[in-house]
Coordinates of C-alpha atoms in Angstrom, one line a residue:
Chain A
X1 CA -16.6 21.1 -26.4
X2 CA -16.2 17.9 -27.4
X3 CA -13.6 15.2 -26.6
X4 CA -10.9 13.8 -29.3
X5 CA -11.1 10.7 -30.7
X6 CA -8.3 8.6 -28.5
X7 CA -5.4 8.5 -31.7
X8 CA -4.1 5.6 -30.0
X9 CA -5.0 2.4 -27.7
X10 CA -4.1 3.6 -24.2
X11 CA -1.3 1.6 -22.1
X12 CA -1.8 -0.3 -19.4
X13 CA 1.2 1.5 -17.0
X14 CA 0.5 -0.2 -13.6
X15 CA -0.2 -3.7 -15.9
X16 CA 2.8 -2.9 -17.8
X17 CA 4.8 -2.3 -14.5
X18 CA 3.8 -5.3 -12.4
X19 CA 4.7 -7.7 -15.5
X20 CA 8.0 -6.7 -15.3
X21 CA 8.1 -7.0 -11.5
X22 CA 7.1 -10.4 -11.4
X23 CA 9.1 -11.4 -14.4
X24 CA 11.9 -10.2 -12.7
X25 CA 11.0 -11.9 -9.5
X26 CA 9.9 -15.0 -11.3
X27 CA 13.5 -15.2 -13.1
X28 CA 15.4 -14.8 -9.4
X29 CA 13.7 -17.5 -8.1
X30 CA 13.7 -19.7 -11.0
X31 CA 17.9 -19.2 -10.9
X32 CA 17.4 -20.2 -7.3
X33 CA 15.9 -23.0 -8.2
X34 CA 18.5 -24.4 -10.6
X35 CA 21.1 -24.2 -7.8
X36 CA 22.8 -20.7 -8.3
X37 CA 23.9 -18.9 -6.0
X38 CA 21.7 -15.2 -5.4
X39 CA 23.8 -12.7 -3.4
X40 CA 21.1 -11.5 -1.2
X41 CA 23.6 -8.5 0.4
X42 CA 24.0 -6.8 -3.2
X43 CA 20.3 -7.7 -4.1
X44 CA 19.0 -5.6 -1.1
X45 CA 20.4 -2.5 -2.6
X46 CA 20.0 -3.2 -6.3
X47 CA 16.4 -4.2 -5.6
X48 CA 14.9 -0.7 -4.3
X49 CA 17.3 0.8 -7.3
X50 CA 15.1 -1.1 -9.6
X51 CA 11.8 -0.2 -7.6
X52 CA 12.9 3.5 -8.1
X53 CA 13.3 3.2 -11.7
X54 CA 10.0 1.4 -12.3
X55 CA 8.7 4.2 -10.6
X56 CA 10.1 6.6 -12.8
X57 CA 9.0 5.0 -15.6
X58 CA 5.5 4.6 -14.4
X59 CA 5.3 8.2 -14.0
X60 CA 6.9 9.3 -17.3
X61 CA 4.3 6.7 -19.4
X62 CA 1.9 8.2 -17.3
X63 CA 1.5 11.6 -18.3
X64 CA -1.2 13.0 -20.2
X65 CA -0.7 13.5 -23.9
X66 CA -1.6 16.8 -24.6
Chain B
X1 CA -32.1 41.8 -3.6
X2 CA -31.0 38.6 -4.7
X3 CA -27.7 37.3 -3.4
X4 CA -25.1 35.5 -5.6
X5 CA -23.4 33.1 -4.0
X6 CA -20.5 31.5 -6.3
X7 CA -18.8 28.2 -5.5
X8 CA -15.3 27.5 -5.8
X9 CA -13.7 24.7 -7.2
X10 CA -12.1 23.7 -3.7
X11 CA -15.9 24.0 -2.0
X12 CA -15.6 27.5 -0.6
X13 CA -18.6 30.1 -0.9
X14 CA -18.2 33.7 -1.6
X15 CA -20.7 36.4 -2.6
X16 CA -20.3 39.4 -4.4
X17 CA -17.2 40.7 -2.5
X18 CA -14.9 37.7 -2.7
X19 CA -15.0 37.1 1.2
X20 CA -14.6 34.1 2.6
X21 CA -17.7 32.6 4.3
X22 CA -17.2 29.9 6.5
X23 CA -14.8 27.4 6.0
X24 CA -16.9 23.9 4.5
X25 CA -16.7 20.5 6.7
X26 CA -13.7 18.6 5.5
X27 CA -14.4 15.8 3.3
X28 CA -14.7 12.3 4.1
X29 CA -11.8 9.7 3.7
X30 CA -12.7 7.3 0.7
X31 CA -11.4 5.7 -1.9
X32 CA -11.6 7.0 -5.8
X33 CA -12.7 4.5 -8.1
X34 CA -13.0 6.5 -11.0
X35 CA -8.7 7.3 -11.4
X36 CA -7.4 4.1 -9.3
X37 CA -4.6 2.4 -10.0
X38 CA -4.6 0.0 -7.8
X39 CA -7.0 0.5 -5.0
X40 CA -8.0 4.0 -4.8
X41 CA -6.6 5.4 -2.5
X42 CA -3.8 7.3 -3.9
X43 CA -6.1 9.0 -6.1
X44 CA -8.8 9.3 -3.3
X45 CA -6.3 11.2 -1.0
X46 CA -4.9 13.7 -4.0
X47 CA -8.7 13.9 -4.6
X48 CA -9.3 15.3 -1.0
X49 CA -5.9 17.7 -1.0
X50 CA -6.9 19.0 -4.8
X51 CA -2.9 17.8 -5.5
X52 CA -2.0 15.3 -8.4
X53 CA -2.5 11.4 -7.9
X54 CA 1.4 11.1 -8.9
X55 CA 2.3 12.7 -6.2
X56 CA 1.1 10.6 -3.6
X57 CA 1.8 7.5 -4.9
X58 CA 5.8 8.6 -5.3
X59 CA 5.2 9.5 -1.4
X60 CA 3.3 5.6 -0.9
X61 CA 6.1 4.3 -2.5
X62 CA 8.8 6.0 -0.3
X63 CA 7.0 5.1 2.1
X64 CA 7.0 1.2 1.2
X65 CA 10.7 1.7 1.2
X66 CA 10.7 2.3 5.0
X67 CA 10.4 -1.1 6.6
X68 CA 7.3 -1.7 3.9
X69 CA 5.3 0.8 6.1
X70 CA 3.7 2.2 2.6
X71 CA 2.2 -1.2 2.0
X72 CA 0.8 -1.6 5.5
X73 CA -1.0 2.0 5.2
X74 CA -1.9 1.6 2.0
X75 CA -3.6 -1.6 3.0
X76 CA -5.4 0.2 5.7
X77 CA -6.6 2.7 3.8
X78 CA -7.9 0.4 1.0
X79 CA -9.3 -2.0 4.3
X80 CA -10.9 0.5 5.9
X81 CA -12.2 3.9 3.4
X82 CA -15.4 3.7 1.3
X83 CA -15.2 4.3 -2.5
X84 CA -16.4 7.3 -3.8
X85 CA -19.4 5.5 -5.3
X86 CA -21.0 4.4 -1.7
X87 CA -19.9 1.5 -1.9
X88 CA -18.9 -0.2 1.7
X89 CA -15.7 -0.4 3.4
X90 CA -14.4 -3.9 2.1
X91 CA -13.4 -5.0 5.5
X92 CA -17.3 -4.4 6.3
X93 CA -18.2 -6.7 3.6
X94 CA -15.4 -9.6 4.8
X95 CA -16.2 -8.8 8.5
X96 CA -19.2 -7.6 9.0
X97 CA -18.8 -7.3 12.8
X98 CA -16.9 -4.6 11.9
X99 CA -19.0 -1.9 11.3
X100 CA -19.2 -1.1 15.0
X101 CA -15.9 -0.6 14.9
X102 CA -15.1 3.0 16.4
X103 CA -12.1 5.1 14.5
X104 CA -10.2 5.2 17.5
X105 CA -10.3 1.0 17.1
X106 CA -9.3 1.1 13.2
X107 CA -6.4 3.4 13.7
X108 CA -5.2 1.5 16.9
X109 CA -5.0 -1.6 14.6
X110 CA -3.1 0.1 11.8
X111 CA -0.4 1.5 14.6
X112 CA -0.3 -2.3 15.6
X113 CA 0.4 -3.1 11.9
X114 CA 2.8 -0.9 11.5
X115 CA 4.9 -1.3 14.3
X116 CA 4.8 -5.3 13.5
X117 CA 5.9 -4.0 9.9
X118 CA 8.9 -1.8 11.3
X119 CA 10.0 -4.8 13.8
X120 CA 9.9 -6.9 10.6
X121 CA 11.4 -5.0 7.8
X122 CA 13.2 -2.8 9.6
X123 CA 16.6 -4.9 9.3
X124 CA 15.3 -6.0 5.7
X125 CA 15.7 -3.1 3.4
X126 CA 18.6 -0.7 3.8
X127 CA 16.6 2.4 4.2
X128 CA 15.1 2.1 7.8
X129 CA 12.4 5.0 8.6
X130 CA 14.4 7.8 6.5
X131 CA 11.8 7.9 3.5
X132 CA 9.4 8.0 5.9
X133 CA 10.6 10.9 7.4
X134 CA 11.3 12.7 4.1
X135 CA 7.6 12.0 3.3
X136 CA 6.6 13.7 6.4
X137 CA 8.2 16.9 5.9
X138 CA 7.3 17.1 2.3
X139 CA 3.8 16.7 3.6
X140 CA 4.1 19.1 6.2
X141 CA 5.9 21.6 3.5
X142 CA 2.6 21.1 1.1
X143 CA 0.4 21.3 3.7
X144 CA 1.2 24.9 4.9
X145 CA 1.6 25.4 0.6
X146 CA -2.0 24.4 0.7
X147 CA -3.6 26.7 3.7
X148 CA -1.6 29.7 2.3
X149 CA -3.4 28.6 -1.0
X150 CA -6.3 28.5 0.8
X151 CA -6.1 32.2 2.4
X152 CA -5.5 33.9 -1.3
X153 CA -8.2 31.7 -3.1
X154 CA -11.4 34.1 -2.9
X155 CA -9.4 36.4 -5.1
X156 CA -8.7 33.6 -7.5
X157 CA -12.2 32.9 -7.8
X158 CA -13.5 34.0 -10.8
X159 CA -17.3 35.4 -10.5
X160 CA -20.4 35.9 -12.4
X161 CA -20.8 39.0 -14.4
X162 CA -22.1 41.5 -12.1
X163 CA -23.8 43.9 -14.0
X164 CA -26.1 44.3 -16.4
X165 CA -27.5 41.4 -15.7
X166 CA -29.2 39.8 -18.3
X167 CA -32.9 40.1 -17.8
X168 CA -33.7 36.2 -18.2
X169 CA -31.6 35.7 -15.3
X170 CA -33.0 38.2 -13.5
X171 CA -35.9 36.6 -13.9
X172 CA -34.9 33.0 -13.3
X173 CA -33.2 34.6 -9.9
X174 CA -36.6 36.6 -8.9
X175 CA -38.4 33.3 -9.3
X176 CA -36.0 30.9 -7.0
X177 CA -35.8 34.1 -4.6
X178 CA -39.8 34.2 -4.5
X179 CA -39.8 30.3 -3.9
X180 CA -37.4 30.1 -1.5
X181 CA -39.3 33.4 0.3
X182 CA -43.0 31.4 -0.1
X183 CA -41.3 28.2 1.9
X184 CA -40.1 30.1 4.5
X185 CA -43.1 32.2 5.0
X186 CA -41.5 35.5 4.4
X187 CA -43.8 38.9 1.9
X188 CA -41.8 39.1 -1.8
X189 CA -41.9 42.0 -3.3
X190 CA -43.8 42.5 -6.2
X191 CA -42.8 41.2 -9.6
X192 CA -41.1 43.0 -11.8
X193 CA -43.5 41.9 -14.5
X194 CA -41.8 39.8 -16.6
X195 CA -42.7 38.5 -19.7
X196 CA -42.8 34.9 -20.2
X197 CA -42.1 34.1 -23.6
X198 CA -39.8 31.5 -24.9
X199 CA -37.2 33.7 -25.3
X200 CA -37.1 34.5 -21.7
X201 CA -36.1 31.4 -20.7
X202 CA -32.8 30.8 -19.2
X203 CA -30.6 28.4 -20.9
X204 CA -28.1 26.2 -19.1
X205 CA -24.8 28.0 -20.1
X206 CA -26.5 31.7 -18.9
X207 CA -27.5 29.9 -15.3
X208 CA -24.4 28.7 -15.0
X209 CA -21.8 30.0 -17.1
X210 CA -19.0 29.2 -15.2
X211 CA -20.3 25.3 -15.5
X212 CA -19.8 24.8 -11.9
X213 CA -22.8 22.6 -11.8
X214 CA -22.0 20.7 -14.9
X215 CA -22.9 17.1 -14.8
X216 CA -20.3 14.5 -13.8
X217 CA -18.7 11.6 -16.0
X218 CA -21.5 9.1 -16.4
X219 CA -21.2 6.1 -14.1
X220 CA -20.6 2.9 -16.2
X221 CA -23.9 1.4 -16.7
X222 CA -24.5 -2.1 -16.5
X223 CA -24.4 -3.3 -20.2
X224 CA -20.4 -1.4 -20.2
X225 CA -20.0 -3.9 -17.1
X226 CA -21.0 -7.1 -19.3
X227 CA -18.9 -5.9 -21.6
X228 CA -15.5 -6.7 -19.2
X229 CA -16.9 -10.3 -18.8
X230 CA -14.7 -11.7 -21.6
X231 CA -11.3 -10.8 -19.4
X232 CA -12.7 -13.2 -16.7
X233 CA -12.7 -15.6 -19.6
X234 CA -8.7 -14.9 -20.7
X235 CA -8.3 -15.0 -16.9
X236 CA -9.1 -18.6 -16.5
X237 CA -7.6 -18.9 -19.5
X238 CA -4.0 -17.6 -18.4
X239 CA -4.8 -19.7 -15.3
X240 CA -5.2 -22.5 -16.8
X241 CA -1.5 -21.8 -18.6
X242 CA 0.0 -21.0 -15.3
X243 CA -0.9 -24.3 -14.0
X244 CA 0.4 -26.6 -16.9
X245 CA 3.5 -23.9 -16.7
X246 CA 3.7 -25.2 -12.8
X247 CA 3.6 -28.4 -13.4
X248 CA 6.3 -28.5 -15.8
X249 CA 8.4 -26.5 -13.8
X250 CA 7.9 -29.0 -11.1
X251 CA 9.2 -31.7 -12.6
X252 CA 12.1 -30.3 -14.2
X253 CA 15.3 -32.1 -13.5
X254 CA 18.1 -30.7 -11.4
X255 CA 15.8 -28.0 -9.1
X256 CA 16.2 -27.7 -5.9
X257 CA 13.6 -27.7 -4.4
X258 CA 11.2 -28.0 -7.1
X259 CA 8.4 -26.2 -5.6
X260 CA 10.0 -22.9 -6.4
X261 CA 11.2 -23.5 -10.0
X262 CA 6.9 -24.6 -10.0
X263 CA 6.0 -20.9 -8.7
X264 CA 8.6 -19.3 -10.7
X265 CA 7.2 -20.7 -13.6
X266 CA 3.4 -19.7 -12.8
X267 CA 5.0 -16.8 -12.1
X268 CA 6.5 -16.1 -15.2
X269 CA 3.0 -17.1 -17.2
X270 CA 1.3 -14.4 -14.9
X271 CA 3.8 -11.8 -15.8
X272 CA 3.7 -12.7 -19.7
X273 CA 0.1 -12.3 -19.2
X274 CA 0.6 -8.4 -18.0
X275 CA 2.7 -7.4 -20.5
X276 CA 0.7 -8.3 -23.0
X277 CA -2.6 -7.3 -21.2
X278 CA -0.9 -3.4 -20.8
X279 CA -1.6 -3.0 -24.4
X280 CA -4.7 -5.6 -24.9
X281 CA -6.4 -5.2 -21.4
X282 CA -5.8 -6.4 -18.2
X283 CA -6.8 -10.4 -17.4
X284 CA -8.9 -9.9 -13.8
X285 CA -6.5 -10.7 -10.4
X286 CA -3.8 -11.4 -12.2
X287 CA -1.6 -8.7 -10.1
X288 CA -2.8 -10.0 -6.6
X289 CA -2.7 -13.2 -7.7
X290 CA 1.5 -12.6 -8.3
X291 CA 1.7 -10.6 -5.5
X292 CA 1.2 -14.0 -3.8
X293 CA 3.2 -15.8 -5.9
X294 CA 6.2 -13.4 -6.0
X295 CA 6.1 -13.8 -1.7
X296 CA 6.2 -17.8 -1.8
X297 CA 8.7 -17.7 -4.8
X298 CA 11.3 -16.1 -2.6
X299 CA 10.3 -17.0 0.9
X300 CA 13.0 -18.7 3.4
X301 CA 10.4 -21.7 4.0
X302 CA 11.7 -24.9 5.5
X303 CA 14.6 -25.1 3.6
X304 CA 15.9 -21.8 4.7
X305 CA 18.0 -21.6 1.7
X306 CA 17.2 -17.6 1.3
X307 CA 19.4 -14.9 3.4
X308 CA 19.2 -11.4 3.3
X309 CA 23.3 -11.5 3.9
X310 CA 26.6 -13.2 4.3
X311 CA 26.8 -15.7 7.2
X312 CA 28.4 -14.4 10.4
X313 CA 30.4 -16.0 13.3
X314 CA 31.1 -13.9 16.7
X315 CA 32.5 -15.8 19.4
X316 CA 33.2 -14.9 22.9
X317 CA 36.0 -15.7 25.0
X318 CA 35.5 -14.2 28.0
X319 CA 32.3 -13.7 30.0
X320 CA 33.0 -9.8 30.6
X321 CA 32.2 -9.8 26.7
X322 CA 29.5 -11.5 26.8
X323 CA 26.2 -8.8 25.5
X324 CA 23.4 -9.0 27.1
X325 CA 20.8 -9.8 24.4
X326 CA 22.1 -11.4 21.4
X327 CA 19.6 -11.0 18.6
X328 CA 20.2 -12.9 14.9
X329 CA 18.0 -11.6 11.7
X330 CA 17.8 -12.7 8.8
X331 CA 21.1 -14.2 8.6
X332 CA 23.3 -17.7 8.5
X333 CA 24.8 -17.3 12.1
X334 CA 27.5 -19.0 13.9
X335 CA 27.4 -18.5 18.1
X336 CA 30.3 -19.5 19.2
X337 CA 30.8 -19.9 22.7
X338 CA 33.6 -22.9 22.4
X339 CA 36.6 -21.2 24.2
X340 CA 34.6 -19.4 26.7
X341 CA 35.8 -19.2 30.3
X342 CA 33.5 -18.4 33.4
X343 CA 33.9 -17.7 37.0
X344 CA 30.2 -17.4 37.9
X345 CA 26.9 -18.4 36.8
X346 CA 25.8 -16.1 33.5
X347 CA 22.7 -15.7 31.5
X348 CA 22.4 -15.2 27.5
X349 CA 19.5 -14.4 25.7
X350 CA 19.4 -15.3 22.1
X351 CA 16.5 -13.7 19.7
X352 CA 16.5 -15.8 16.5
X353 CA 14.4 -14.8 13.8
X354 CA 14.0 -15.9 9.9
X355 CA 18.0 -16.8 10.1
X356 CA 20.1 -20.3 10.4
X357 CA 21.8 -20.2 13.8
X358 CA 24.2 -22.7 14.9
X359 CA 26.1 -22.4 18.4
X360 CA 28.8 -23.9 20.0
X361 CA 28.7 -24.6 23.2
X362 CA 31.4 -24.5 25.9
X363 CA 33.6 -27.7 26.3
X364 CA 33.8 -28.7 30.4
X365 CA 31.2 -25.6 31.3
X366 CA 27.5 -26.6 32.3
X367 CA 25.1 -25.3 29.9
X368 CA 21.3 -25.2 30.1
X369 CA 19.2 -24.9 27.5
X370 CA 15.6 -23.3 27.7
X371 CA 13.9 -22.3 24.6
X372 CA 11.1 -21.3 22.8
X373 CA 10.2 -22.2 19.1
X374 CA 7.4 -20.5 16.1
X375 CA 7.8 -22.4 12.7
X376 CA 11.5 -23.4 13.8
X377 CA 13.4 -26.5 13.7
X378 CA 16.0 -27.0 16.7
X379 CA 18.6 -29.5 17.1
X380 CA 19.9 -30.3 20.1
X381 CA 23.7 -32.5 20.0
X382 CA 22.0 -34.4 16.9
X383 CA 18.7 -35.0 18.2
X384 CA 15.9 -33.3 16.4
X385 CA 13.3 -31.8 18.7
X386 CA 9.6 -30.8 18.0
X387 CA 8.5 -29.3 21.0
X388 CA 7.7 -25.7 21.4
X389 CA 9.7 -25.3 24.5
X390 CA 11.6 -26.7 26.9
X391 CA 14.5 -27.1 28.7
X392 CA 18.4 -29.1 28.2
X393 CA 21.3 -29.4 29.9
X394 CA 24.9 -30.5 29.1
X395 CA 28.1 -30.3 30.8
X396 CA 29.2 -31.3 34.1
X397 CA 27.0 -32.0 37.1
X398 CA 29.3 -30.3 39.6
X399 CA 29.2 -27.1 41.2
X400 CA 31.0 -25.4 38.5
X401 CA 29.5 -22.1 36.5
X402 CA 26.7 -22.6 34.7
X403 CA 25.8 -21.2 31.4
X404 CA 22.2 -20.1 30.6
X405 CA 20.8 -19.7 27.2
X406 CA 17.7 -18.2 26.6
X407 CA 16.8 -19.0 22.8
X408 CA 13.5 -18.0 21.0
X409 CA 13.6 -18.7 17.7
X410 CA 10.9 -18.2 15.0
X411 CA 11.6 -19.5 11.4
X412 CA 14.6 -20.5 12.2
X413 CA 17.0 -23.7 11.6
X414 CA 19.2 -23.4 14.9
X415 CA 21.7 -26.3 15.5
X416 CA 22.9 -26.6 19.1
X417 CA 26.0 -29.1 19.8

């Protein structure tokens, strides 16, 4: 048996994943820095919310293409 | 008689009935560098428990929500396990003192960890130790799923062909039997006479048909290594970016402070860097790297200008209502103890950490002061005091009640007057 040619350049997931965390991250405190205000209470739910969703997205561009 | 003894896929042995023979030592803990995502250990754990890698990271990751306990495992793990390849524990290679560490010592120091994570976090994120306990039970529940699997796998198994067997492999058997009887001293019978000719010979997929003992994926040999070299180079490169991007950001008008807008913008380079490296290739460190980054971007440092929620006031009145540990978190905090009233002497601790506490004290009651500071600023009726503890008083010299404040405070901004 003999393995298929990859069709197509593989993704990166956990790459693709941490750049949007710290993009993210990098544009809260960046607003921070100009003065806004960050409401920490609604941030502390929202936050895991995204995590979740990330998550979910890691594992559907993770599966195998059959 | 020659005995064929098949293996499983999850390491069991069975012979020509399908029973069970005894049960093989369990794996050791270590690290898979082959399917890692981050460090291993993930896919080193599903590797052990024959379930899939996705699995257990959606369990780290619940775990991370309770009070970050996830990460301080995790960290453990990827501290303290070998990778697959032999290679040493990488706290062995920081600390080499540490290879006399007993098991008992490595898991005393992760329960240390972790209970210095829950103290932490705990009031942090909104979910306390309830993912944790989810992940437990779903372990538990695929645990027992696995030893029932266990119980009905001999019938799963498949086995060789028993009969007819093919004469080259009864030959190929006769010879390893007669080896294996000539090392341990015991009389084989005589041959079967077979004939060696070349088309006797036993080819790879008859010996092993159920390619069991297939080779593994080739290891990536040295010149596949040099071939990575050139990421190092885009990882200066982005580096490099990250540090004019820091610069700018420092001195960009109207931040406050500037340091962060700095980091946010380094920040911001680094996480350009991974999107486009998901599709082009990864730069090297760039992940732990912003790990590092994302913590100072958003961390309640001397200006304490970052709360986890709205500021609260409580004042007592009475000294009935007075609790007997007051404990601030994470928080802008008002004490106010202005309009209290007491009859005898009383006591208050105050726990401060991470938070921005101001308190109030009592007008005509005497109030001393003794506290204890990590990282904190304290200012006591205006004057700013550096030392790590000590003692005030205010109020009245009489004989009147006093008031006693007990205050440890550790990244804190508390404001006494």
């Amino acid at each position: 048996m003999t393995a298929r040619p990859e069709q197509r350049r593989h993704l990166d997931v956990s790459s693709l994943l941490w750049g949007i965390v710290f993009a993210l991250i990098a544009g809260i405190a960046g607003w921070m820095a100009l003065g806004h205000h960050v409401d920490w209470s609604a941030l502390r739910f929202t936050a895991p919310l995204v995590l979740i969703a990330l998550g979910i997205l890691g594992l559907v561009l993770s599966r195998p293409n059959h | 008689m020659v005995r064929h003894l098949v293996g499983g896929h999850d390491g069991h042995m069975t012979n020509d009935t399908g029973i069970l023979s005894a049960p093989p030592a369990p794996q050791p803990w270590v690290r898979s560098s082959r399917d890692a995502r981050l460090g291993g250990v993930c896919a080193g754990i599903a590797r052990r428990h024959h379930v899939d890698p996705v699995i257990i990271r959606v369990l780290v990751v619940l775990l991370g929500l309770s009070a970050a306990l996830g990460v301080v495992l995790y960290a453990a793990a990827w501290a303290f396990w070998p990778d697959d390849q032999g290679g040493r524990p990488p706290i062995e290679r920081w600390f080499p003192a540490s290879t006399t560490w007993s098991v008992q010592r490595k898991r005393t120091l992760t329960i240390i960890a972790s209970l210095i994570c829950i103290s932490t976090f705990g009031s942090a994120l909104p979910f306390s130790l309830g993912p944790a306990l989810v992940v437990l039970v779903a372990w538990r529940i695929a645990r027992r799923q696995t030893g029932r699997a266990s119980v009905v796998q001999p019938a799963a198994v498949p086995t060789i062909p028993q009969a007819p067997l093919s004469p080259e492999f009864g030959a190929a058997a006769y010879a390893w039997q007669q080896r294996i009887d000539t090392l341990e001293g015991r009389a084989t019978p005589a041959p079967v006479a077979p004939t060696w000719t070349t088309s006797s010979w036993v080819t790879p997929a008859m010996a092993d048909p159920l390619g069991i003992y297939a080779p593994t994926a080739p290891v990536p040999s040295q010149a596949t290594r040099r071939s990575s070299r050139p990421r190092f180079v885009i990882t200066l490169l982005v580096l490099l970016i990250a540090a004019g991007a820091a610069g700018l950001g420092y001195l960009t008008p109207n931040t406050e402070p500037a340091w962060r807008m700095a980091v946010a913008a380094a920040l911001a380079v680094i996480a350009v860097a991974l999107l486009i490296g998901a599709r082009t290739g990864r730069p090297r460190m760039l992940i732990f790297l912003g790990i590092i980054l994302s913590v100072v971007a958003v961390s309640p440092t001397a200006p304490l200008d970052v709360r986890f929620s709205g500021p609260v006031s409580q004042a007592y009145t009475t000294q009935a209502s007075l609790p007997a540990d007051y404990t601030v978190g994470f928080t802008d905090t008002t004490l106010d103890l202005s309009g209290l009233a007491l009859t005898t002497d009383a006591t208050l601790p105050v726990d401060c950490a991470a938070s921005s506490l101001v308190i109030l004290l009592p007008a005509g009651v005497r109030t001393t002061l003794t506290h204890e500071q990590v990282a904190s600023t304290l200012t006591l009726a205006g004057q700013d005091t550096t030392a790590h503890s000590g003692t005030w008083t205010s109020g009245p010299t009489d004989n009147s009640p006093t008031l006693t404040l007990q205050l440890e405070a550790a990244g804190c901004e508390v404001t006494v007057r």
